[in-house]
Tab-separated table of C-alpha atoms in Angstrom:
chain	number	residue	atom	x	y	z
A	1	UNK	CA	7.982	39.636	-16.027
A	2	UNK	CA	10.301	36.612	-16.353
A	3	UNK	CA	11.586	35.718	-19.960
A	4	UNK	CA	9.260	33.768	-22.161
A	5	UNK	CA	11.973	30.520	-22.810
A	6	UNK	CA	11.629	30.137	-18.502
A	7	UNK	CA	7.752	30.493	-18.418
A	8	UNK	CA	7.798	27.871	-21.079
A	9	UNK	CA	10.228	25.889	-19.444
A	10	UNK	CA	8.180	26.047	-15.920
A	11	UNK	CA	4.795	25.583	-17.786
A	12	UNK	CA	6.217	22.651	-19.973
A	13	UNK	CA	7.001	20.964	-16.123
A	14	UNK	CA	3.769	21.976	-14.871
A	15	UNK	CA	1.888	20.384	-17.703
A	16	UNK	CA	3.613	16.917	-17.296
A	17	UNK	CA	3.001	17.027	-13.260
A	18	UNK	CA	-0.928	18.142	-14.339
A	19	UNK	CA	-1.120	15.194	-16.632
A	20	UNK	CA	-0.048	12.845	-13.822
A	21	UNK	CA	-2.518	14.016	-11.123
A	22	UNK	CA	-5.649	14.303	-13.128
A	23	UNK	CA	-5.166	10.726	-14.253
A	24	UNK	CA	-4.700	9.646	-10.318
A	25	UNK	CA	-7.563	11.577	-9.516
A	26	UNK	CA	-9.896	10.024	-12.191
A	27	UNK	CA	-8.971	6.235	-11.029
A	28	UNK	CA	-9.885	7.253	-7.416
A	29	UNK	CA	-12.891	9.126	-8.714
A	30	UNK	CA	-14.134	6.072	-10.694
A	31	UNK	CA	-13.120	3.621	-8.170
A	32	UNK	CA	-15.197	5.689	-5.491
A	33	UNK	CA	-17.747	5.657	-7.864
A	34	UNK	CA	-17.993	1.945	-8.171
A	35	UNK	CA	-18.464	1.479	-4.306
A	36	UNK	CA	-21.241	4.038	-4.527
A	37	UNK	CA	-23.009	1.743	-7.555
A	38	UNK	CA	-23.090	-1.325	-5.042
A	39	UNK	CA	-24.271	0.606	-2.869
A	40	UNK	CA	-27.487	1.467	-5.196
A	41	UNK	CA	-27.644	-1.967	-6.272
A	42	UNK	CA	-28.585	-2.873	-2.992
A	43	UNK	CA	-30.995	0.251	-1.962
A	44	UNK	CA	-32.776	-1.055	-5.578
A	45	UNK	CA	-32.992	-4.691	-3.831
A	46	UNK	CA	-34.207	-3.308	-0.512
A	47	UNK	CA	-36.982	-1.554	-2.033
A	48	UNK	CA	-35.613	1.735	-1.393
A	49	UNK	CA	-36.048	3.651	-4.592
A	50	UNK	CA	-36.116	7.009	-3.191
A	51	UNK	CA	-33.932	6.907	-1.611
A	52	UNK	CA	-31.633	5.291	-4.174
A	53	UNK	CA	-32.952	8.246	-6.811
A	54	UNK	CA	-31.455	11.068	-4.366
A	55	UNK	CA	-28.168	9.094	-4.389
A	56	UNK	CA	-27.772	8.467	-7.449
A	57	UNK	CA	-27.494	12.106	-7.986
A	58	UNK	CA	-23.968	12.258	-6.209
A	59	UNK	CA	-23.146	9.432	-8.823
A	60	UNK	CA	-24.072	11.421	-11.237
A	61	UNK	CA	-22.142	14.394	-10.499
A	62	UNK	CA	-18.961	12.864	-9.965
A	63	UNK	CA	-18.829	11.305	-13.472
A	64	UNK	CA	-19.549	14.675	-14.780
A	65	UNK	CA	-16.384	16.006	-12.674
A	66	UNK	CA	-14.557	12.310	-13.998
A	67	UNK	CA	-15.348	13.279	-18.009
A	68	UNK	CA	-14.419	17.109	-17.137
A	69	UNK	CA	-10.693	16.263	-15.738
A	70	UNK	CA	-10.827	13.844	-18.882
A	71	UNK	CA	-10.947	16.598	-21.267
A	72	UNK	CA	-8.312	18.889	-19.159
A	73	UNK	CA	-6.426	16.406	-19.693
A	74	UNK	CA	-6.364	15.701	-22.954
A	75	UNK	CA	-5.767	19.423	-23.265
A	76	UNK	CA	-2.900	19.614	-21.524
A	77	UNK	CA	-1.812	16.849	-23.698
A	78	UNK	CA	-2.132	18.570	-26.775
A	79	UNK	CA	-0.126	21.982	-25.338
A	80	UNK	CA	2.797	19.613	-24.089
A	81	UNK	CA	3.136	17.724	-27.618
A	82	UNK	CA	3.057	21.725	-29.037
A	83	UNK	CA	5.158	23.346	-26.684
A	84	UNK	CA	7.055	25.018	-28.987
A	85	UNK	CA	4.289	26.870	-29.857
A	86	UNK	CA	3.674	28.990	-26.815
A	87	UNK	CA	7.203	30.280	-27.354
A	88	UNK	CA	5.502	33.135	-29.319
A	89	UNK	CA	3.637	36.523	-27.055
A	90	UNK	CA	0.724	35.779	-28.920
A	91	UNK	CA	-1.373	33.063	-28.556
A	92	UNK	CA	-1.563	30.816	-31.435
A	93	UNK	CA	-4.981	30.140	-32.579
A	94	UNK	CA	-4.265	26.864	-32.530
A	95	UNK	CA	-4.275	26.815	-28.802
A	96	UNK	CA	-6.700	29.529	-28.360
A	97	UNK	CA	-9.314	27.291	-27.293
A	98	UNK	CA	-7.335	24.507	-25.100
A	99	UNK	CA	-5.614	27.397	-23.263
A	100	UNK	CA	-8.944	29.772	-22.524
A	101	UNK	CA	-10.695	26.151	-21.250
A	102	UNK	CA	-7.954	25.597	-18.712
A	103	UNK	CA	-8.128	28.988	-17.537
A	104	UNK	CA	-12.284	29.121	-17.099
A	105	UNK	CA	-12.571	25.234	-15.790
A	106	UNK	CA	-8.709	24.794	-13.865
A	107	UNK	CA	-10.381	26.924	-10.441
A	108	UNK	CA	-13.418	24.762	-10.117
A	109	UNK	CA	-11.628	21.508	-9.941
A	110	UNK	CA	-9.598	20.668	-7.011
A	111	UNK	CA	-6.495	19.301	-8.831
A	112	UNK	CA	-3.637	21.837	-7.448
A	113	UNK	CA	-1.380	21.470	-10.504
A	114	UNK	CA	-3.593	22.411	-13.261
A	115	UNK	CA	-4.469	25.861	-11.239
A	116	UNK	CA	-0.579	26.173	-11.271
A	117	UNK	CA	-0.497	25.593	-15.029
A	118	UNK	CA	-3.145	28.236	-15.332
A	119	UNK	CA	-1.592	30.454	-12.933
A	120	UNK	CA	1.348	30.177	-15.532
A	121	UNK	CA	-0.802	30.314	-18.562
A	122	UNK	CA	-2.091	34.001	-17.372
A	123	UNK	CA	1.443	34.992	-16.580
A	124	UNK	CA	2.320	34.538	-19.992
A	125	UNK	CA	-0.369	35.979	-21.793
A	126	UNK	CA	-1.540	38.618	-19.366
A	127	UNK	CA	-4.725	39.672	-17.720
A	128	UNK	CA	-6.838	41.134	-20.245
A	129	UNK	CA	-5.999	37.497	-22.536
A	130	UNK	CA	-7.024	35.840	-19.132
A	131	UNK	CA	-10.274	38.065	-18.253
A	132	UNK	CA	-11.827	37.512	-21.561
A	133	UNK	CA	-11.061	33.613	-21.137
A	134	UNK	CA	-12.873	33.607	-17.497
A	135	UNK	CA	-15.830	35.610	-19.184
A	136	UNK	CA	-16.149	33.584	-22.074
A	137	UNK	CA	-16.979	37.077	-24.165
A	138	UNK	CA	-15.240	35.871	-27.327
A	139	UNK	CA	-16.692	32.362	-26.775
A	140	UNK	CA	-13.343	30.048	-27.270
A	141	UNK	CA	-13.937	27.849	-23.781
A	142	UNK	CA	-15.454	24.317	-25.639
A	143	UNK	CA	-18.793	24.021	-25.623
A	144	UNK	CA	-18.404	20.639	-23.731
A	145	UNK	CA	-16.261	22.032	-20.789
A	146	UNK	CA	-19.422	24.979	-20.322
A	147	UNK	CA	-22.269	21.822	-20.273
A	148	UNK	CA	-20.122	19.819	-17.553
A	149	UNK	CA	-19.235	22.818	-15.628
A	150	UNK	CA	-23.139	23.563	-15.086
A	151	UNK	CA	-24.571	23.404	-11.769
A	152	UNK	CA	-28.181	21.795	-12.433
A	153	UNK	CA	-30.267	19.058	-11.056
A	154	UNK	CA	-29.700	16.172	-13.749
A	155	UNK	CA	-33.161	15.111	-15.115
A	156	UNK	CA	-35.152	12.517	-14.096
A	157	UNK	CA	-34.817	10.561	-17.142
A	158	UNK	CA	-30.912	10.462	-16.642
A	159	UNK	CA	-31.756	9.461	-13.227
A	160	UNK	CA	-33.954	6.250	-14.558
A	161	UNK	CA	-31.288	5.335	-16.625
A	162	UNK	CA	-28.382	5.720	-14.107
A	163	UNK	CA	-30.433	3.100	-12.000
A	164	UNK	CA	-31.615	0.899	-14.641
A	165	UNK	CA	-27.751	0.554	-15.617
A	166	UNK	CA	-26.943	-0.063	-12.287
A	167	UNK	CA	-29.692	-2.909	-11.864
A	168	UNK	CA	-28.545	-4.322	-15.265
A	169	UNK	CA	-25.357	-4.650	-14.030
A	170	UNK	CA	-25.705	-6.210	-10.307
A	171	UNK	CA	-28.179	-8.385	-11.549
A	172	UNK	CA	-31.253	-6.599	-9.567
A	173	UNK	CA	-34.485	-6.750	-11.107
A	174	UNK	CA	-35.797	-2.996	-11.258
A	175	UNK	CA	-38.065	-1.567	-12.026
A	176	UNK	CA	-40.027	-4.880	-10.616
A	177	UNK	CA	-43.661	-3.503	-11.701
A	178	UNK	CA	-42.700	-3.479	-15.073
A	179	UNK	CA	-41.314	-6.774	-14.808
A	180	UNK	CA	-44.568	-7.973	-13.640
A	181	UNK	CA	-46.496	-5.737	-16.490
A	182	UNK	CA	-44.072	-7.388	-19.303
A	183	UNK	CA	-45.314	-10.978	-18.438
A	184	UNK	CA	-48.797	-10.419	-17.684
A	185	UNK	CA	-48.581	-8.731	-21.400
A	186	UNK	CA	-46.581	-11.800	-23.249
A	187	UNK	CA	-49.291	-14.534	-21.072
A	188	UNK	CA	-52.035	-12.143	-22.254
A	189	UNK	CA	-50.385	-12.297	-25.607
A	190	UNK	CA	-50.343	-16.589	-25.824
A	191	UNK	CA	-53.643	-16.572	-24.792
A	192	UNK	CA	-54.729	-14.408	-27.982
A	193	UNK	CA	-54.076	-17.280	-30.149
A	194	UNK	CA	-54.902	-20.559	-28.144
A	195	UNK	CA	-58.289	-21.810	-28.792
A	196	UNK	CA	-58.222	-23.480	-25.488
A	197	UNK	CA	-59.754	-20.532	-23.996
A	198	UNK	CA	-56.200	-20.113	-21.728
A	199	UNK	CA	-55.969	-23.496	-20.452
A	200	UNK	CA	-52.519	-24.719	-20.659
A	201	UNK	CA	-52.452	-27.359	-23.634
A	202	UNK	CA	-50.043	-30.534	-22.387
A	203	UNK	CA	-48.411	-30.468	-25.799
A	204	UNK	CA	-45.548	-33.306	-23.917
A	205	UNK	CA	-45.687	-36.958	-24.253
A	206	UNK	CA	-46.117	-39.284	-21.145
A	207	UNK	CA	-42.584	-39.680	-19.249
A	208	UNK	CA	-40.814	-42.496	-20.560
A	209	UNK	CA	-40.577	-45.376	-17.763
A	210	UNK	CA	-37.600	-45.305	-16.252
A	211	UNK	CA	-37.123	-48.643	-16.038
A	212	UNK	CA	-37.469	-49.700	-19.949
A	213	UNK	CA	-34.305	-46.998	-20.007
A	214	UNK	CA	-31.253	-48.291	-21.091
A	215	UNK	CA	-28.014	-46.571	-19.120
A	216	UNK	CA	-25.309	-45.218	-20.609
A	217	UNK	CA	-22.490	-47.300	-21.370
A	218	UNK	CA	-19.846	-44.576	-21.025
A	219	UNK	CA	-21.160	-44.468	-16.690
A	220	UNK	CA	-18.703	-43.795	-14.113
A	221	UNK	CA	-15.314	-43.357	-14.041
A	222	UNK	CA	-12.942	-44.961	-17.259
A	223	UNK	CA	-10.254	-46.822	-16.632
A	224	UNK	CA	-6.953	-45.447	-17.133
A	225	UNK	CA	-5.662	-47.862	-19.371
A	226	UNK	CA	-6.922	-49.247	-22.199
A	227	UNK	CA	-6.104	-51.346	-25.128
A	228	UNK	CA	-7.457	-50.946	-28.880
A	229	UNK	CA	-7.635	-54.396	-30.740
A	230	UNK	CA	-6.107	-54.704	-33.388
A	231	UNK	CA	-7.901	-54.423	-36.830
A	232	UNK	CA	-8.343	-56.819	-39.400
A	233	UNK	CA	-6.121	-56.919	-42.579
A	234	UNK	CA	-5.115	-59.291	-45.027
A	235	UNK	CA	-2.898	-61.167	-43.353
A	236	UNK	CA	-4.961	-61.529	-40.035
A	237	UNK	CA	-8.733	-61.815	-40.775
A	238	UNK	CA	-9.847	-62.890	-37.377
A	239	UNK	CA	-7.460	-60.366	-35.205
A	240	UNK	CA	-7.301	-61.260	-31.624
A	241	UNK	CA	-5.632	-59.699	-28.736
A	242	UNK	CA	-2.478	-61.511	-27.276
A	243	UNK	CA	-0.682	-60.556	-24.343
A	244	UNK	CA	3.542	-61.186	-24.620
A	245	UNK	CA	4.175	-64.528	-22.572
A	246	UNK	CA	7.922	-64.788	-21.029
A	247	UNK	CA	10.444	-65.445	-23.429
A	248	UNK	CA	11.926	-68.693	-24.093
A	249	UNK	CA	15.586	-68.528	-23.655
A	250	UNK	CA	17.831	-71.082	-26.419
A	251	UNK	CA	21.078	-71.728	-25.054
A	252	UNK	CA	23.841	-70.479	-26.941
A	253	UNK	CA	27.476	-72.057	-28.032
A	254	UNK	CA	29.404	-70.582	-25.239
A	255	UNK	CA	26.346	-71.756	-22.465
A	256	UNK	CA	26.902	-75.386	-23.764
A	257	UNK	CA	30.546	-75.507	-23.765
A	258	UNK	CA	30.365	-74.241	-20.046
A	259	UNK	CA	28.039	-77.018	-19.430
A	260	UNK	CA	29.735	-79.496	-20.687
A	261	UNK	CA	32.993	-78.312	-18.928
A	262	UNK	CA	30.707	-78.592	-15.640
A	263	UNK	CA	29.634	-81.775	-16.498
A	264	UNK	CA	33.677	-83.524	-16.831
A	265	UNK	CA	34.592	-81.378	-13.653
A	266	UNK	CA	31.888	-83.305	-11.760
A	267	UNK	CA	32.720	-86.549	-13.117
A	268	UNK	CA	36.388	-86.346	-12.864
A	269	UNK	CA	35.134	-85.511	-9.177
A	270	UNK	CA	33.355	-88.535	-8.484
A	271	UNK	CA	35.926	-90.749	-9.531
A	272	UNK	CA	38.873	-89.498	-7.328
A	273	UNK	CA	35.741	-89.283	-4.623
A	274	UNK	CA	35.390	-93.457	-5.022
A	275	UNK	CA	38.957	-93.754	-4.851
A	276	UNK	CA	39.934	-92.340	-2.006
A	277	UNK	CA	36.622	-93.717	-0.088
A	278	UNK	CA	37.808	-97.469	-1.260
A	279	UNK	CA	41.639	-96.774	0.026
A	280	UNK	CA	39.770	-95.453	3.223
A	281	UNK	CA	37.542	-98.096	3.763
A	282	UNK	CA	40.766	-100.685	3.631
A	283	UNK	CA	43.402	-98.385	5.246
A	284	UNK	CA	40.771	-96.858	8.167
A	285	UNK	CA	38.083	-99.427	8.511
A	286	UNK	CA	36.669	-100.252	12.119
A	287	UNK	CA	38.669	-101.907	14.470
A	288	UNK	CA	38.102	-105.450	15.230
A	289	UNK	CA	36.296	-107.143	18.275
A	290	UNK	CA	37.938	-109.331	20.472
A	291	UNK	CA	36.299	-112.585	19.706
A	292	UNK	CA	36.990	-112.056	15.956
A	293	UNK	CA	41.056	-111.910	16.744
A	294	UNK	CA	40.517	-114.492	18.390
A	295	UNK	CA	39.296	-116.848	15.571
A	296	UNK	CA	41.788	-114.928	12.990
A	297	UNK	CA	44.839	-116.668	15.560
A	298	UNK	CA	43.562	-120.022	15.633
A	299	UNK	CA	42.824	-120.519	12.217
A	300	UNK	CA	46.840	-119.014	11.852
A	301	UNK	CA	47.882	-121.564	14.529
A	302	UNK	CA	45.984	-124.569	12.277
């Protein structure tokens, strides 16, 4: 027999590695499960209802199976976070019961790592300790892991239920007949207490005309922008909106001293301009005809 600090040791790894698969297991398990559930919701909306009841049976089972590897679980939970206390050759009573469940449930699951931990579990505490667990004489397995381990046909108001649920949540009416029975029973039920004898009462007024309707002012799409007018006050009784016209420019000192600067520049300008163009018009006028220098020398000969 190997020392107890090694079959501690091994079962402490084992428990972590059991932890881990039975939660991947219950995901797939639940996820399968949900694919089976759509798969009744629509049998239930074919009509198929016996066939849907015979199904539902498998569902059935495997959350059983889903809620068992829930409570190994939290079993080997509780002998990880207490470890130390397997250290002992006696089990602690403490344990008694999480320890004698794994050993009667951990072969009738198919989770390979929990049968290890058991497997480990009986090393440690020996065959007679593991014999009474798998008989159950001293009854220590939980009550709950004995009812899930049961091999029985679930009963058929489980089964109603199961499919009710599952019509609740797909949004199938089932079971239609009683949906038919519920409002012949609430018409029956108005008619009790109508003196018309169970002729519908117009209770309405006439439709308004649809043309004496006024529309909504707030129709179609808004505009983007808008303005709020301003609000009266004290100052401004009769508030009106103004819109910001362009500014008016004011020249300043330094515009008007360049203007009048422009202003000597362009009539120093025209001065020398007149000048020169009276000095041209004597110095380069047009040259005279021949007649004309003819006169000018006779009237310098006279």
């Amino acid at each position: 027999m190997a020392p107890t600090s090694s079959l501690v040791a091994k079962l402490k790894v084992q428990l972590k590695l059991s932890i881990s698969r039975l939660r991947i297991v219950q995901e797939k398990d639940t996820a399968v499960a949900k694919q089976q559930r759509r798969a009744m919701a629509q049998l239930l909306e074919q009509g198929k209802e016996e066939s849907a009841r015979i199904r539902v049976e498998n569902i059935i089972r495997s959350d059983i199976n889903t809620e068992l590897l829930e409570i190994l679980e939290l079993y080997c939970e509780l002998l990880l976070a207490r470890i130390g206390m397997l250290e002992p050759k006696e089990c602690d009573p403490g344990l008694e019961e999480a320890i004698k469940s794994i050993i009667y449930a951990a072969p009738r699951t198919d989770v390979k790592e929990i049968q290890q931990a058991r497997q480990l579990l009986v090393e440690k505490y020996g065959k007679e300790f593991a014999k009474v667990a798998i008989e159950n004489s001293d009854g220590k397995v939980a009550e709950r892991v004995l009812k899930k381990l049961r091999v029985e046909a679930p009963a058929q108001e489980l089964v109603t239920l199961y499919l009710k649920e599952i019509a609740r949540t797909y949004g199938v009416p089932w079971p239609k007949n009683q949906d038919t029975v519920t409002e012949t029973g609430n018409s029956g039920n108005e008619n009790d207490g109508d003196p018309s004898g169970g002729q519908a009462v117009r209770s309405f007024e006439e439709p308004y005309e649809l043309s004496k309707a006024t529309p909504p002012r707030d129709l179609g799409p808004k505009s983007p922008i808008s303005v709020a007018p301003p609000s009266p006050s004290t100052d401004n009784l009769d508030p009106r909106l103004r819109l910001p016209g362009p500014p008016e420019l004011k020249p300043t000192a330094k515009m008007s001293g360049l203007r009048s600067q422009s202003a000597e520049t362009e009539a120093q300008s025209s001065v020398k301009n007149t000048d020169f163009g009276g000095k041209k018009a004597v110095i380069g006028g047009k040259i005279p005809e021949v007649d004309e220098l003819a006169k000018r020398f006779a009237a310098l000969k006279r």
